[in-house]
Amino acid sequence: MALILIVDDSPTELHVMQKALEKHGFRTAAAADGAEGVRLAREMSPDLIFMDIVMPGMNGYQATRALANDPRTRTDQARVARSAGRQGAGDPVGVTGARPTHDRAVRAT
């Protein structure tokens, strides 16, 4: 089954997304910030990355650009920029390779 990396600074969001995805048979990994997400993406080569936008330190835009510009991760994963109820929610503007996501899309998978 596909490996999905979830990058979010909210422990609640991480838990909810992991449980929902694992319930449908997906393997998951989690990172609490953008820098850890970039490191895990390079190490694990996940099939899909859900990337929060608003995070301390390296934010989701910066992390997604770092992955898109790195030859090791440039084409490895689909990257989905997401922001749950925060400024810019679901707005992937300026994030290479990102697509907005909604809970319905996760449940439909």
PDB file of N, CA, C and O in Angstrom, residues 48-76:
ATOM      1  N   LEU A  48       2.937  10.130  -1.434  1.00  0.00           N
ATOM      2  CA  LEU A  48       2.138  11.345  -1.340  1.00  0.00           C
ATOM      3  C   LEU A  48       2.516  12.081  -0.064  1.00  0.00           C
ATOM      4  O   LEU A  48       2.816  11.443   0.948  1.00  0.00           O
ATOM      5  N   ILE A  49       2.511  13.400  -0.130  1.00  0.00           N
ATOM      6  CA  ILE A  49       2.800  14.221   1.052  1.00  0.00           C
ATOM      7  C   ILE A  49       1.664  15.216   1.247  1.00  0.00           C
ATOM      8  O   ILE A  49       1.343  15.983   0.339  1.00  0.00           O
ATOM      9  N   PHE A  50       1.048  15.189   2.433  1.00  0.00           N
ATOM     10  CA  PHE A  50       0.108  16.233   2.833  1.00  0.00           C
ATOM     11  C   PHE A  50       0.916  17.237   3.637  1.00  0.00           C
ATOM     12  O   PHE A  50       1.459  16.901   4.687  1.00  0.00           O
ATOM     13  N   MET A  51       1.021  18.454   3.147  1.00  0.00           N
ATOM     14  CA  MET A  51       1.872  19.469   3.760  1.00  0.00           C
ATOM     15  C   MET A  51       1.029  20.633   4.270  1.00  0.00           C
ATOM     16  O   MET A  51       0.361  21.306   3.487  1.00  0.00           O
ATOM     17  N   ASP A  52       1.051  20.861   5.581  1.00  0.00           N
ATOM     18  CA  ASP A  52       0.395  22.039   6.138  1.00  0.00           C
ATOM     19  C   ASP A  52       1.129  23.273   5.626  1.00  0.00           C
ATOM     20  O   ASP A  52       2.312  23.214   5.282  1.00  0.00           O
ATOM     21  N   ILE A  53       0.453  24.381   5.569  1.00  0.00           N
ATOM     22  CA  ILE A  53       1.066  25.626   5.100  1.00  0.00           C
ATOM     23  C   ILE A  53       1.662  26.418   6.255  1.00  0.00           C
ATOM     24  O   ILE A  53       2.833  26.777   6.250  1.00  0.00           O
ATOM     25  N   VAL A  54       0.856  26.690   7.258  1.00  0.00           N
ATOM     26  CA  VAL A  54       1.256  27.565   8.356  1.00  0.00           C
ATOM     27  C   VAL A  54       1.899  26.730   9.461  1.00  0.00           C
ATOM     28  O   VAL A  54       1.206  26.004  10.182  1.00  0.00           O
ATOM     29  N   MET A  55       3.229  26.804   9.550  1.00  0.00           N
ATOM     30  CA  MET A  55       3.983  26.087  10.585  1.00  0.00           C
ATOM     31  C   MET A  55       5.151  26.976  11.008  1.00  0.00           C
ATOM     32  O   MET A  55       5.650  27.770  10.207  1.00  0.00           O
ATOM     33  N   PRO A  56       5.606  26.837  12.242  1.00  0.00           N
ATOM     34  CA  PRO A  56       6.779  27.604  12.682  1.00  0.00           C
ATOM     35  C   PRO A  56       8.038  27.085  11.984  1.00  0.00           C
ATOM     36  O   PRO A  56       8.074  25.955  11.514  1.00  0.00           O
ATOM     37  N   GLY A  57       9.037  27.920  11.927  1.00  0.00           N
ATOM     38  CA  GLY A  57      10.277  27.507  11.261  1.00  0.00           C
ATOM     39  C   GLY A  57      10.050  27.442   9.762  1.00  0.00           C
ATOM     40  O   GLY A  57       9.511  28.362   9.160  1.00  0.00           O
ATOM     41  N   MET A  58      10.439  26.331   9.153  1.00  0.00           N
ATOM     42  CA  MET A  58      10.225  26.139   7.722  1.00  0.00           C
ATOM     43  C   MET A  58       8.735  25.865   7.485  1.00  0.00           C
ATOM     44  O   MET A  58       8.213  24.854   7.930  1.00  0.00           O
ATOM     45  N   ASN A  59       8.046  26.782   6.791  1.00  0.00           N
ATOM     46  CA  ASN A  59       6.617  26.596   6.552  1.00  0.00           C
ATOM     47  C   ASN A  59       6.384  25.647   5.372  1.00  0.00           C
ATOM     48  O   ASN A  59       7.320  25.187   4.724  1.00  0.00           O
ATOM     49  N   GLY A  60       5.124  25.363   5.105  1.00  0.00           N
ATOM     50  CA  GLY A  60       4.788  24.411   4.056  1.00  0.00           C
ATOM     51  C   GLY A  60       5.216  24.843   2.668  1.00  0.00           C
ATOM     52  O   GLY A  60       5.626  24.018   1.854  1.00  0.00           O
ATOM     53  N   TYR A  61       5.126  26.131   2.373  1.00  0.00           N
ATOM     54  CA  TYR A  61       5.587  26.620   1.070  1.00  0.00           C
ATOM     55  C   TYR A  61       7.084  26.381   0.908  1.00  0.00           C
ATOM     56  O   TYR A  61       7.547  25.887  -0.120  1.00  0.00           O
ATOM     57  N   GLN A  62       7.850  26.740   1.924  1.00  0.00           N
ATOM     58  CA  GLN A  62       9.301  26.573   1.859  1.00  0.00           C
ATOM     59  C   GLN A  62       9.686  25.104   1.746  1.00  0.00           C
ATOM     60  O   GLN A  62      10.569  24.747   0.963  1.00  0.00           O
ATOM     61  N   ALA A  63       9.043  24.253   2.524  1.00  0.00           N
ATOM     62  CA  ALA A  63       9.357  22.825   2.495  1.00  0.00           C
ATOM     63  C   ALA A  63       9.009  22.215   1.138  1.00  0.00           C
ATOM     64  O   ALA A  63       9.791  21.435   0.577  1.00  0.00           O
ATOM     65  N   THR A  64       7.859  22.591   0.593  1.00  0.00           N
ATOM     66  CA  THR A  64       7.447  22.044  -0.697  1.00  0.00           C
ATOM     67  C   THR A  64       8.380  22.518  -1.807  1.00  0.00           C
ATOM     68  O   THR A  64       8.751  21.742  -2.689  1.00  0.00           O
ATOM     69  N   ARG A  65       8.806  23.774  -1.747  1.00  0.00           N
ATOM     70  CA  ARG A  65       9.769  24.260  -2.741  1.00  0.00           C
ATOM     71  C   ARG A  65      11.105  23.537  -2.616  1.00  0.00           C
ATOM     72  O   ARG A  65      11.732  23.208  -3.622  1.00  0.00           O
ATOM     73  N   ALA A  66      11.547  23.287  -1.383  1.00  0.00           N
ATOM     74  CA  ALA A  66      12.805  22.559  -1.173  1.00  0.00           C
ATOM     75  C   ALA A  66      12.721  21.176  -1.799  1.00  0.00           C
ATOM     76  O   ALA A  66      13.670  20.713  -2.454  1.00  0.00           O
ATOM     77  N   LEU A  67      11.599  20.491  -1.632  1.00  0.00           N
ATOM     78  CA  LEU A  67      11.427  19.162  -2.226  1.00  0.00           C
ATOM     79  C   LEU A  67      11.350  19.232  -3.749  1.00  0.00           C
ATOM     80  O   LEU A  67      11.922  18.399  -4.444  1.00  0.00           O
ATOM     81  N   ALA A  68      10.652  20.248  -4.267  1.00  0.00           N
ATOM     82  CA  ALA A  68      10.510  20.387  -5.721  1.00  0.00           C
ATOM     83  C   ALA A  68      11.829  20.741  -6.389  1.00  0.00           C
ATOM     84  O   ALA A  68      12.055  20.392  -7.546  1.00  0.00           O
ATOM     85  N   ASN A  69      12.715  21.417  -5.664  1.00  0.00           N
ATOM     86  CA  ASN A  69      13.997  21.832  -6.231  1.00  0.00           C
ATOM     87  C   ASN A  69      15.121  20.832  -5.996  1.00  0.00           C
ATOM     88  O   ASN A  69      16.216  21.015  -6.510  1.00  0.00           O
ATOM     89  N   ASP A  70      14.884  19.790  -5.245  1.00  0.00           N
ATOM     90  CA  ASP A  70      15.899  18.781  -4.932  1.00  0.00           C
ATOM     91  C   ASP A  70      15.793  17.650  -5.947  1.00  0.00           C
ATOM     92  O   ASP A  70      14.742  17.018  -6.067  1.00  0.00           O
ATOM     93  N   PRO A  71      16.859  17.351  -6.682  1.00  0.00           N
ATOM     94  CA  PRO A  71      16.800  16.269  -7.676  1.00  0.00           C
ATOM     95  C   PRO A  71      16.409  14.922  -7.077  1.00  0.00           C
ATOM     96  O   PRO A  71      15.828  14.088  -7.756  1.00  0.00           O
ATOM     97  N   ARG A  72      16.680  14.716  -5.786  1.00  0.00           N
ATOM     98  CA  ARG A  72      16.340  13.435  -5.150  1.00  0.00           C
ATOM     99  C   ARG A  72      14.841  13.292  -4.908  1.00  0.00           C
ATOM    100  O   ARG A  72      14.332  12.181  -4.810  1.00  0.00           O
ATOM    101  N   THR A  73      14.133  14.412  -4.786  1.00  0.00           N
ATOM    102  CA  THR A  73      12.701  14.343  -4.458  1.00  0.00           C
ATOM    103  C   THR A  73      11.822  15.059  -5.479  1.00  0.00           C
ATOM    104  O   THR A  73      10.605  15.078  -5.322  1.00  0.00           O
ATOM    105  N   ARG A  74      12.417  15.588  -6.504  1.00  0.00           N
ATOM    106  CA  ARG A  74      11.672  16.406  -7.474  1.00  0.00           C
ATOM    107  C   ARG A  74      10.474  15.667  -8.054  1.00  0.00           C
ATOM    108  O   ARG A  74       9.399  16.220  -8.176  1.00  0.00           O
ATOM    109  N   THR A  75      10.613  14.414  -8.419  1.00  0.00           N
ATOM    110  CA  THR A  75       9.522  13.697  -9.080  1.00  0.00           C
ATOM    111  C   THR A  75       9.020  12.507  -8.278  1.00  0.00           C
ATOM    112  O   THR A  75       8.191  11.760  -8.746  1.00  0.00           O
ATOM    113  N   ASP A  76       9.519  12.327  -7.072  1.00  0.00           N
ATOM    114  CA  ASP A  76       9.157  11.147  -6.292  1.00  0.00           C
ATOM    115  C   ASP A  76       7.729  11.156  -5.778  1.00  0.00           C
ATOM    116  O   ASP A  76       7.104  10.121  -5.705  1.00  0.00           O
TER     117      ASP A  76
END
